[in-house]
Coordinates of C-alpha atoms and ligand atoms in Angstrom, one line a residue:
X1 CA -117.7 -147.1 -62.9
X2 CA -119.6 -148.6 -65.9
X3 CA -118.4 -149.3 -69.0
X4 CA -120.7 -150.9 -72.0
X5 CA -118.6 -152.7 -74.4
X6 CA -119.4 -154.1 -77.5
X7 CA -118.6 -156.4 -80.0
X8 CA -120.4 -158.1 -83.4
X9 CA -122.0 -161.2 -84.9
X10 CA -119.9 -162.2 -87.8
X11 CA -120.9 -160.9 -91.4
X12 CA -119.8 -161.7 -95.1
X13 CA -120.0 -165.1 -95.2
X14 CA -117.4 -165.6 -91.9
X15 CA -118.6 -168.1 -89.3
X16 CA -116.8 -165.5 -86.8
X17 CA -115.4 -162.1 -85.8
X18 CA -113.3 -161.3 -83.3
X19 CA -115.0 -158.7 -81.7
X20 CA -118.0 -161.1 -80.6
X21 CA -115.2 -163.2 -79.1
X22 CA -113.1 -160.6 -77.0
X23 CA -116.4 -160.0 -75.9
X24 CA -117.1 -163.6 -74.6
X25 CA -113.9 -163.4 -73.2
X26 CA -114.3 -160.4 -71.0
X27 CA -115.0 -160.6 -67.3
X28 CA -118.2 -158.9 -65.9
X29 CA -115.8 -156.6 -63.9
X30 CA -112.6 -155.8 -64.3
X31 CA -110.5 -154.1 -61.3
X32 CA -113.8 -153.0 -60.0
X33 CA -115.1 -151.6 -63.0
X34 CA -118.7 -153.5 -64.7
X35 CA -118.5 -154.2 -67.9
X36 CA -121.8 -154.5 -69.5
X37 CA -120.6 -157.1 -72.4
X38 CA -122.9 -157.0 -75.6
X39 CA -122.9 -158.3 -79.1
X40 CA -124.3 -156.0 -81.5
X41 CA -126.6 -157.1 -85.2
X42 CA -124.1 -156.3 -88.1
X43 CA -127.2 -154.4 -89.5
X44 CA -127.6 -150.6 -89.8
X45 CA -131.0 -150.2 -88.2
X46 CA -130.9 -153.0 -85.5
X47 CA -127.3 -152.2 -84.0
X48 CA -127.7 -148.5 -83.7
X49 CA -131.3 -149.3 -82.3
X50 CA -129.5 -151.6 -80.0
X51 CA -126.8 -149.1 -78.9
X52 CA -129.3 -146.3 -78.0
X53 CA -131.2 -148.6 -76.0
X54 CA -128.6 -149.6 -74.3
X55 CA -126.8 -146.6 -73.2
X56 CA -130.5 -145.2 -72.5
X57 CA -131.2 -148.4 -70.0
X58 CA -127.6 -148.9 -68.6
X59 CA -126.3 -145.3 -68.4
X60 CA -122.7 -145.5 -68.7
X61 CA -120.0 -143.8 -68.2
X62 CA -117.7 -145.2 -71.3
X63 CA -119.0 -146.6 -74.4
X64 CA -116.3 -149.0 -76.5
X65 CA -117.4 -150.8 -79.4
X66 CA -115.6 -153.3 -81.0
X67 CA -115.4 -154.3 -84.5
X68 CA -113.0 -156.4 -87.0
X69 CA -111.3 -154.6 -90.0
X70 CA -109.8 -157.6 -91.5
X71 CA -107.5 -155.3 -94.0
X72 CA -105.6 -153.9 -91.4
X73 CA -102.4 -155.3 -90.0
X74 CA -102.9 -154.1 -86.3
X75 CA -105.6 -152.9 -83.9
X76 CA -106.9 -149.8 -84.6
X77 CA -108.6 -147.2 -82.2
X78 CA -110.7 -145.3 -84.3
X79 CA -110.5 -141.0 -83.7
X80 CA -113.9 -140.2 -86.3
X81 CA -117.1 -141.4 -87.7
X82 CA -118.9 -139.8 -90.3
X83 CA -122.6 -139.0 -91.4
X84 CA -122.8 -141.8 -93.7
X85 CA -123.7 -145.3 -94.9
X86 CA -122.3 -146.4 -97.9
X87 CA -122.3 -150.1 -98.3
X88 CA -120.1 -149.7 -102.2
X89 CA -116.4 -150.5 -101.8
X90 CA -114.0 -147.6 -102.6
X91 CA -113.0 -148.8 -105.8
X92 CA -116.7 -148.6 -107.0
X93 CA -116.9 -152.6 -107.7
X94 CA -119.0 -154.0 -105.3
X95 CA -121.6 -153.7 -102.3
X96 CA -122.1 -155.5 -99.3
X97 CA -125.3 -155.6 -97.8
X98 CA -125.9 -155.8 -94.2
X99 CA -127.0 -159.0 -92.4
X100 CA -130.2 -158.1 -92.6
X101 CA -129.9 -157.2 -96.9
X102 CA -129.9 -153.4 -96.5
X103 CA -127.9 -151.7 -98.6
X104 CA -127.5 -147.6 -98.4
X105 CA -125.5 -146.5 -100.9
X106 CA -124.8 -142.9 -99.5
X107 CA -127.0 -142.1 -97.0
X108 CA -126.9 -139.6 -94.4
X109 CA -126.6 -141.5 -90.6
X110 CA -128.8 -138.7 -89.1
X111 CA -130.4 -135.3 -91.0
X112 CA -129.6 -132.8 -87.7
X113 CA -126.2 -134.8 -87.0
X114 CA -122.9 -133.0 -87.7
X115 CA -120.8 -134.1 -90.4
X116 CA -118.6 -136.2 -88.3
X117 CA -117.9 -136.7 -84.6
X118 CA -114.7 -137.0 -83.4
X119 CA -114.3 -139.6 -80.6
X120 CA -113.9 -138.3 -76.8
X121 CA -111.5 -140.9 -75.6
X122 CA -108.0 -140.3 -74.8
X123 CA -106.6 -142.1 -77.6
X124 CA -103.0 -141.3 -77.1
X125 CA -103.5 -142.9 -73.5
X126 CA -104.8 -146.3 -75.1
X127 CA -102.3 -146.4 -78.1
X128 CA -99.4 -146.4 -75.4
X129 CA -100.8 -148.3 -72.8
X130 CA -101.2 -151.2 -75.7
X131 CA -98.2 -150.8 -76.8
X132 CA -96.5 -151.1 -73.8
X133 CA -97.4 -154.7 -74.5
X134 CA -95.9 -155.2 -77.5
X135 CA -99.0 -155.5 -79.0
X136 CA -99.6 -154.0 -83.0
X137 CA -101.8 -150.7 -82.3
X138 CA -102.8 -147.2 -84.6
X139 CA -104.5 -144.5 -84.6
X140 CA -107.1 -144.7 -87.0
X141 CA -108.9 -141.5 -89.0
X142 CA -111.0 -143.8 -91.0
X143 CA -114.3 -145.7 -89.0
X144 CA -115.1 -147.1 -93.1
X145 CA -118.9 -146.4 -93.7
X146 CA -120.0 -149.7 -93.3
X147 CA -122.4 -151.0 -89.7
X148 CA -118.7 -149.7 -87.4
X149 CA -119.1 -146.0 -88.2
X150 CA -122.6 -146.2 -88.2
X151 CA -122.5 -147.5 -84.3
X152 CA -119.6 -145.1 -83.6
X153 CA -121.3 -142.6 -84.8
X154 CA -124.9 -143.4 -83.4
X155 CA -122.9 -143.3 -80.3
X156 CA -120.9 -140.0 -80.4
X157 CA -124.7 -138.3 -81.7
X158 CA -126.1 -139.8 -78.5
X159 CA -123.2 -138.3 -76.3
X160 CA -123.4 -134.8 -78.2
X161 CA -126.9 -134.7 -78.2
X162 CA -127.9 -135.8 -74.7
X163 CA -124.9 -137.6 -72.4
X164 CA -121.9 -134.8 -72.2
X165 CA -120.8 -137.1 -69.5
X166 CA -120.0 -140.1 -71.4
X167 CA -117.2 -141.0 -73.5
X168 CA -117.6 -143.0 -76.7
X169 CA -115.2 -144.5 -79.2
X170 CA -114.4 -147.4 -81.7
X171 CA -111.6 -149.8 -81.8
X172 CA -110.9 -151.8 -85.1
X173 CA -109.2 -155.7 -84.3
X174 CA -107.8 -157.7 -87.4
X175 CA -108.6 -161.0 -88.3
X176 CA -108.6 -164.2 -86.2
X177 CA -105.7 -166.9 -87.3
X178 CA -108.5 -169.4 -87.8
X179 CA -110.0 -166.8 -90.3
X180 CA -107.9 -168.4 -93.3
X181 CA -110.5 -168.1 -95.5
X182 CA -111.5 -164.7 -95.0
X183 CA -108.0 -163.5 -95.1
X184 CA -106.7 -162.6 -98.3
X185 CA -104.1 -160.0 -96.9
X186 CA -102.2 -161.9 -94.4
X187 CA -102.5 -160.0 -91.7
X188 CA -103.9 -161.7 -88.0
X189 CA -103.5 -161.7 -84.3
X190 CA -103.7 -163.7 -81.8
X191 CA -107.2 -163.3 -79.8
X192 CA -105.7 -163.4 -75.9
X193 CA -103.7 -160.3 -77.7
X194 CA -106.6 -158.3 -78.6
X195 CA -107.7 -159.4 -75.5
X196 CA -105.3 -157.8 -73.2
X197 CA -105.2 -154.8 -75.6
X198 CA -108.7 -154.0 -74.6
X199 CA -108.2 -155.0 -71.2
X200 CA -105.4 -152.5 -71.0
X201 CA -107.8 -149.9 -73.1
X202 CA -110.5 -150.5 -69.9
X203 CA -107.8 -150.0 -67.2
X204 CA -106.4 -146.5 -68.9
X205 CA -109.9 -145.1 -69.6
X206 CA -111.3 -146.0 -65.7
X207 CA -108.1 -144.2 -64.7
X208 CA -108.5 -141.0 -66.4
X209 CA -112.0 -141.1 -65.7
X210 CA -111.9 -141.8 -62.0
Ligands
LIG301 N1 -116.9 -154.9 -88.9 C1 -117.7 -154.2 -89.9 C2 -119.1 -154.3 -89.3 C3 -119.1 -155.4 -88.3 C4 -117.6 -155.6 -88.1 O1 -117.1 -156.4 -87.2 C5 -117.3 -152.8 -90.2 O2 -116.1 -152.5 -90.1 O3 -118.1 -151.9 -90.4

């Protein structure tokens, strides 16, 4: 079993993001499954380029992408991503360009997508797995519509489109405790717990799927 997992650069003036480093932290195979460990561009074009090439090249049979949602008190497995890039914060006040200074203001992800893909992994299995640890975790029913729900969503188009046999999803991680600058909420975890929290995702998705 094959599982490509992903993670990203940091963006918005952070020298870091958590999901790059679970993914440095991650074993190239875990209880006899390969992980294929990448770190994705936070930039529209280049990461969903970069996730259909790779699931193209690698063929595997999970794809879990990783990114930080440093508003949210707990790790968050993500159930839909939707047809849009909107880079304009929900109050209206501001907008955050990609890495790479794009900036689509509501903009449809793909013209002969559906509105929105729900993911295929067995959330409920992950949320309790995780929590047997003790570790903060939530179903999520919002992916944003920043560079996350555009890779989710590439993702879930590529499975309903041309790999029925794969399953996709999204899992959101907080900020790091070292992110004190980015972190005007509070809220933080420790990164050997989002760690195991994925390791445990891993182990309950290879069992389902085996
Ligand atoms: N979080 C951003 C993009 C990259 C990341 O780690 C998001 O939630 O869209």
């Amino acid at each position: 079993m094959k599982i490509l997992i992903t993670g990203f650069e940091p963006f918005n003036k952070s020298n870091i993001n958590p999901s790059g480093e679970i993914i440095k932290k991650l074993p190239e195979e875990l209880e006899g499954i390969t992980l294929i460990r990448e770190i994705l561009p936070v930039e529209f074009k280049r990461a969903s380029i970069t996730i259909k090439e790779l699931m193209k090249l690698h063929q595997p049979d999970v794809v879990l992408s990783i990114g930080q949602a440093g508003n949210r008190p707990e790790i968050c497995i993500e159930r839909v991503a939707i047809n849009l890039d909107c880079v304009r914060s929900s109050d209206g006040s501001r907008e955050l360009p990609d890495n790479g200074g794009d900036m689509p203001v509501d903009v449809k992800i793909k013209e002969d997508g559906e509105n929105a893909y729900f993911t295929n992994l067995p959330v409920w299995d992950l949320i309790k797995k995780v929590k047997e640890k003790d570790i903060a975790v939530a179903v999520s029913y919002s992916a944003g519509s920043f560079v996350c729900n555009h890779v989710m969503y590439t993702a879930l188009y590529e499975v309903d489109k041309y790999y029925p046999n794969i399953s996709a999803g999204f899992v959101h991680v907080p900020f790091l405790p070292i992110q004190k600058e980015d972190n005007k909420k509070g809220y933080f975890m420790e990164l050997k717990d989002m760690v195991t929290a994925i390791q445990e995702m891993i182990a309950a998705i290879a069992k389902i799927k085996s």
